[in-house]
Amino acid sequence: MSSLSELILSAKRMCALERSNTIRQEEWIKYVNDGVKKYWNYMNRTCQDYHIKEVFIQTQYNVARYVLPDDFLYVRGFDIVTTPVTDPITSPPQLQNMIPMIPYYFEERGQFSYPLYSTFFNNFYYLQAYYRIIPGNPSLVDIQPLNINSNWVRCTYTPSAPELVNQGDTVKGFNGWDEYSAAWAAFRALSKQQLDTTDVEKIMREYENTISVYADSVNRDRGQRVVDVNMQTGLWGW
């Protein structure tokens, strides 16, 4: 984990501008934050859940759309809590008491218009439910069938990169890979002054290659395979 002040200092050292005032402090802050976003994206491309978060949403009968957290970036999945829970934060539901929901496409929305289907799921909502993300500011989630019973839904997602403002603000790092943020800031500083960026670009490429190879190996037992999602909902895979 590196702070804003540490990343700025590292960037200055990479481009030998530690004692120079040619780049203003606000510029360094912008360069580092741009680098943090790039580092964040590289880490998230591995789909290894380095920056995973969870939030519980309480559904209401006959309400389809719910606001997602302000820092929502990518969805990892939604799960319906099948047992009564008053407060999922203080009393987290067990995995066996949650059933994964299935994402649906806009073209498939017609399947939720049949009365029989809706009536059936009014009583057996936990066997299968669907969701669709509606991007925006804020982003929304559309949950179907519409008359799903009131309950809690767990949203697992990847948040957006943090914005470093104060010198002590930090970015979550792993194995020193967050230094990529400093390398990007150094590259931007050298580019502005039209100086040679060859060495810094080499450092950036090394970090990119390292992240793509080693960051993606955290679950080393994850072999390449076809994922069968048919058994993800309900005891019988309905």
PDB file of C-alpha atoms in Angstrom, residues 134-221:
ATOM      1  CA  ILE A 134     -27.745  -0.129 -16.214  1.00  0.00           C
ATOM      2  CA  PRO A 135     -24.589   2.024 -16.372  1.00  0.00           C
ATOM      3  CA  GLY A 136     -24.824   5.646 -15.378  1.00  0.00           C
ATOM      4  CA  ASN A 137     -24.137   8.102 -12.632  1.00  0.00           C
ATOM      5  CA  PRO A 138     -25.232   6.446 -10.477  1.00  0.00           C
ATOM      6  CA  SER A 139     -25.415   2.959 -11.977  1.00  0.00           C
ATOM      7  CA  LEU A 140     -28.557   0.899 -11.384  1.00  0.00           C
ATOM      8  CA  VAL A 141     -29.384  -2.779 -11.202  1.00  0.00           C
ATOM      9  CA  ASP A 142     -32.616  -4.086 -12.707  1.00  0.00           C
ATOM     10  CA  ILE A 143     -33.879  -7.192 -10.894  1.00  0.00           C
ATOM     11  CA  GLN A 144     -36.482  -9.505 -12.420  1.00  0.00           C
ATOM     12  CA  PRO A 145     -39.113 -10.881 -12.002  1.00  0.00           C
ATOM     13  CA  LEU A 146     -40.607  -7.580 -10.912  1.00  0.00           C
ATOM     14  CA  ASN A 147     -42.685  -8.995  -8.051  1.00  0.00           C
ATOM     15  CA  ILE A 148     -39.754 -10.634  -6.319  1.00  0.00           C
ATOM     16  CA  ASN A 149     -40.383 -10.927  -2.598  1.00  0.00           C
ATOM     17  CA  SER A 150     -38.833  -8.361  -0.258  1.00  0.00           C
ATOM     18  CA  ASN A 151     -35.466  -9.605   0.877  1.00  0.00           C
ATOM     19  CA  TRP A 152     -31.747  -8.876   0.790  1.00  0.00           C
ATOM     20  CA  VAL A 153     -29.568  -9.167  -2.283  1.00  0.00           C
ATOM     21  CA  ARG A 154     -25.792  -9.279  -2.073  1.00  0.00           C
ATOM     22  CA  CYS A 155     -23.915  -7.357  -4.762  1.00  0.00           C
ATOM     23  CA  THR A 156     -20.262  -8.298  -5.234  1.00  0.00           C
ATOM     24  CA  TYR A 157     -18.407  -5.777  -7.348  1.00  0.00           C
ATOM     25  CA  THR A 158     -15.117  -4.173  -8.274  1.00  0.00           C
ATOM     26  CA  PRO A 159     -14.959  -0.523  -7.167  1.00  0.00           C
ATOM     27  CA  SER A 160     -13.461   2.310  -9.169  1.00  0.00           C
ATOM     28  CA  ALA A 161      -9.913   3.438  -8.440  1.00  0.00           C
ATOM     29  CA  PRO A 162      -9.479   5.677  -5.392  1.00  0.00           C
ATOM     30  CA  GLU A 163      -8.802   9.377  -5.924  1.00  0.00           C
ATOM     31  CA  LEU A 164      -5.703  10.395  -3.979  1.00  0.00           C
ATOM     32  CA  VAL A 165      -6.082  13.961  -2.711  1.00  0.00           C
ATOM     33  CA  ASN A 166      -4.230  14.263   0.583  1.00  0.00           C
ATOM     34  CA  GLN A 167      -0.591  13.285   0.972  1.00  0.00           C
ATOM     35  CA  GLY A 168      -1.534  10.405   3.263  1.00  0.00           C
ATOM     36  CA  ASP A 169      -4.192   8.943   0.957  1.00  0.00           C
ATOM     37  CA  THR A 170      -3.281   5.420  -0.121  1.00  0.00           C
ATOM     38  CA  VAL A 171      -3.894   2.977  -2.946  1.00  0.00           C
ATOM     39  CA  LYS A 172      -4.167  -0.731  -2.264  1.00  0.00           C
ATOM     40  CA  GLY A 173      -1.033  -2.363  -3.584  1.00  0.00           C
ATOM     41  CA  PHE A 174       0.133  -5.940  -4.035  1.00  0.00           C
ATOM     42  CA  ASN A 175       3.733  -7.077  -4.208  1.00  0.00           C
ATOM     43  CA  GLY A 176       4.888  -3.554  -5.081  1.00  0.00           C
ATOM     44  CA  TRP A 177       2.938  -3.488  -8.324  1.00  0.00           C
ATOM     45  CA  ASP A 178       1.299  -0.185  -7.386  1.00  0.00           C
ATOM     46  CA  GLU A 179       4.662   1.417  -8.241  1.00  0.00           C
ATOM     47  CA  TYR A 180       3.360   1.322 -11.798  1.00  0.00           C
ATOM     48  CA  SER A 181       1.401   4.443 -10.812  1.00  0.00           C
ATOM     49  CA  ALA A 182       4.667   6.249 -10.060  1.00  0.00           C
ATOM     50  CA  ALA A 183       6.217   5.075 -13.326  1.00  0.00           C
ATOM     51  CA  TRP A 184       3.295   6.498 -15.264  1.00  0.00           C
ATOM     52  CA  ALA A 185       3.576   9.816 -13.417  1.00  0.00           C
ATOM     53  CA  ALA A 186       7.310   9.947 -14.220  1.00  0.00           C
ATOM     54  CA  PHE A 187       6.538   9.244 -17.880  1.00  0.00           C
ATOM     55  CA  ARG A 188       4.023  12.095 -17.983  1.00  0.00           C
ATOM     56  CA  ALA A 189       6.474  14.507 -16.319  1.00  0.00           C
ATOM     57  CA  LEU A 190       9.284  13.677 -18.751  1.00  0.00           C
ATOM     58  CA  SER A 191       6.924  13.892 -21.726  1.00  0.00           C
ATOM     59  CA  LYS A 192       5.799  17.364 -20.699  1.00  0.00           C
ATOM     60  CA  GLN A 193       9.398  18.568 -20.705  1.00  0.00           C
ATOM     61  CA  GLN A 194      10.137  16.711 -23.945  1.00  0.00           C
ATOM     62  CA  LEU A 195      12.840  14.644 -22.259  1.00  0.00           C
ATOM     63  CA  ASP A 196      13.864  11.074 -23.007  1.00  0.00           C
ATOM     64  CA  THR A 197      11.280   8.609 -21.647  1.00  0.00           C
ATOM     65  CA  THR A 198      13.015   5.390 -22.752  1.00  0.00           C
ATOM     66  CA  ASP A 199      14.081   4.201 -19.290  1.00  0.00           C
ATOM     67  CA  VAL A 200      10.744   4.971 -17.668  1.00  0.00           C
ATOM     68  CA  GLU A 201       8.844   3.296 -20.490  1.00  0.00           C
ATOM     69  CA  LYS A 202      10.975   0.198 -19.937  1.00  0.00           C
ATOM     70  CA  ILE A 203       9.988   0.191 -16.264  1.00  0.00           C
ATOM     71  CA  MET A 204       6.325   0.527 -17.228  1.00  0.00           C
ATOM     72  CA  ARG A 205       6.521  -2.398 -19.652  1.00  0.00           C
ATOM     73  CA  GLU A 206       8.175  -4.540 -16.977  1.00  0.00           C
ATOM     74  CA  TYR A 207       5.364  -3.815 -14.535  1.00  0.00           C
ATOM     75  CA  GLU A 208       2.720  -4.483 -17.180  1.00  0.00           C
ATOM     76  CA  ASN A 209       4.280  -7.841 -18.086  1.00  0.00           C
ATOM     77  CA  THR A 210       4.739  -8.800 -14.443  1.00  0.00           C
ATOM     78  CA  ILE A 211       1.143  -7.971 -13.554  1.00  0.00           C
ATOM     79  CA  SER A 212      -0.277  -9.811 -16.562  1.00  0.00           C
ATOM     80  CA  VAL A 213       1.727 -12.969 -15.744  1.00  0.00           C
ATOM     81  CA  TYR A 214       1.955 -13.134 -11.959  1.00  0.00           C
ATOM     82  CA  ALA A 215      -1.101 -11.217 -10.773  1.00  0.00           C
ATOM     83  CA  ASP A 216      -3.268 -13.592 -12.786  1.00  0.00           C
ATOM     84  CA  SER A 217      -1.782 -16.619 -11.019  1.00  0.00           C
ATOM     85  CA  VAL A 218      -3.089 -15.997  -7.512  1.00  0.00           C
ATOM     86  CA  ASN A 219      -5.588 -18.860  -7.942  1.00  0.00           C
ATOM     87  CA  ARG A 220      -3.058 -21.291  -9.332  1.00  0.00           C
ATOM     88  CA  ASP A 221      -5.550 -24.144  -9.349  1.00  0.00           C
TER      89      ASP A 221
END
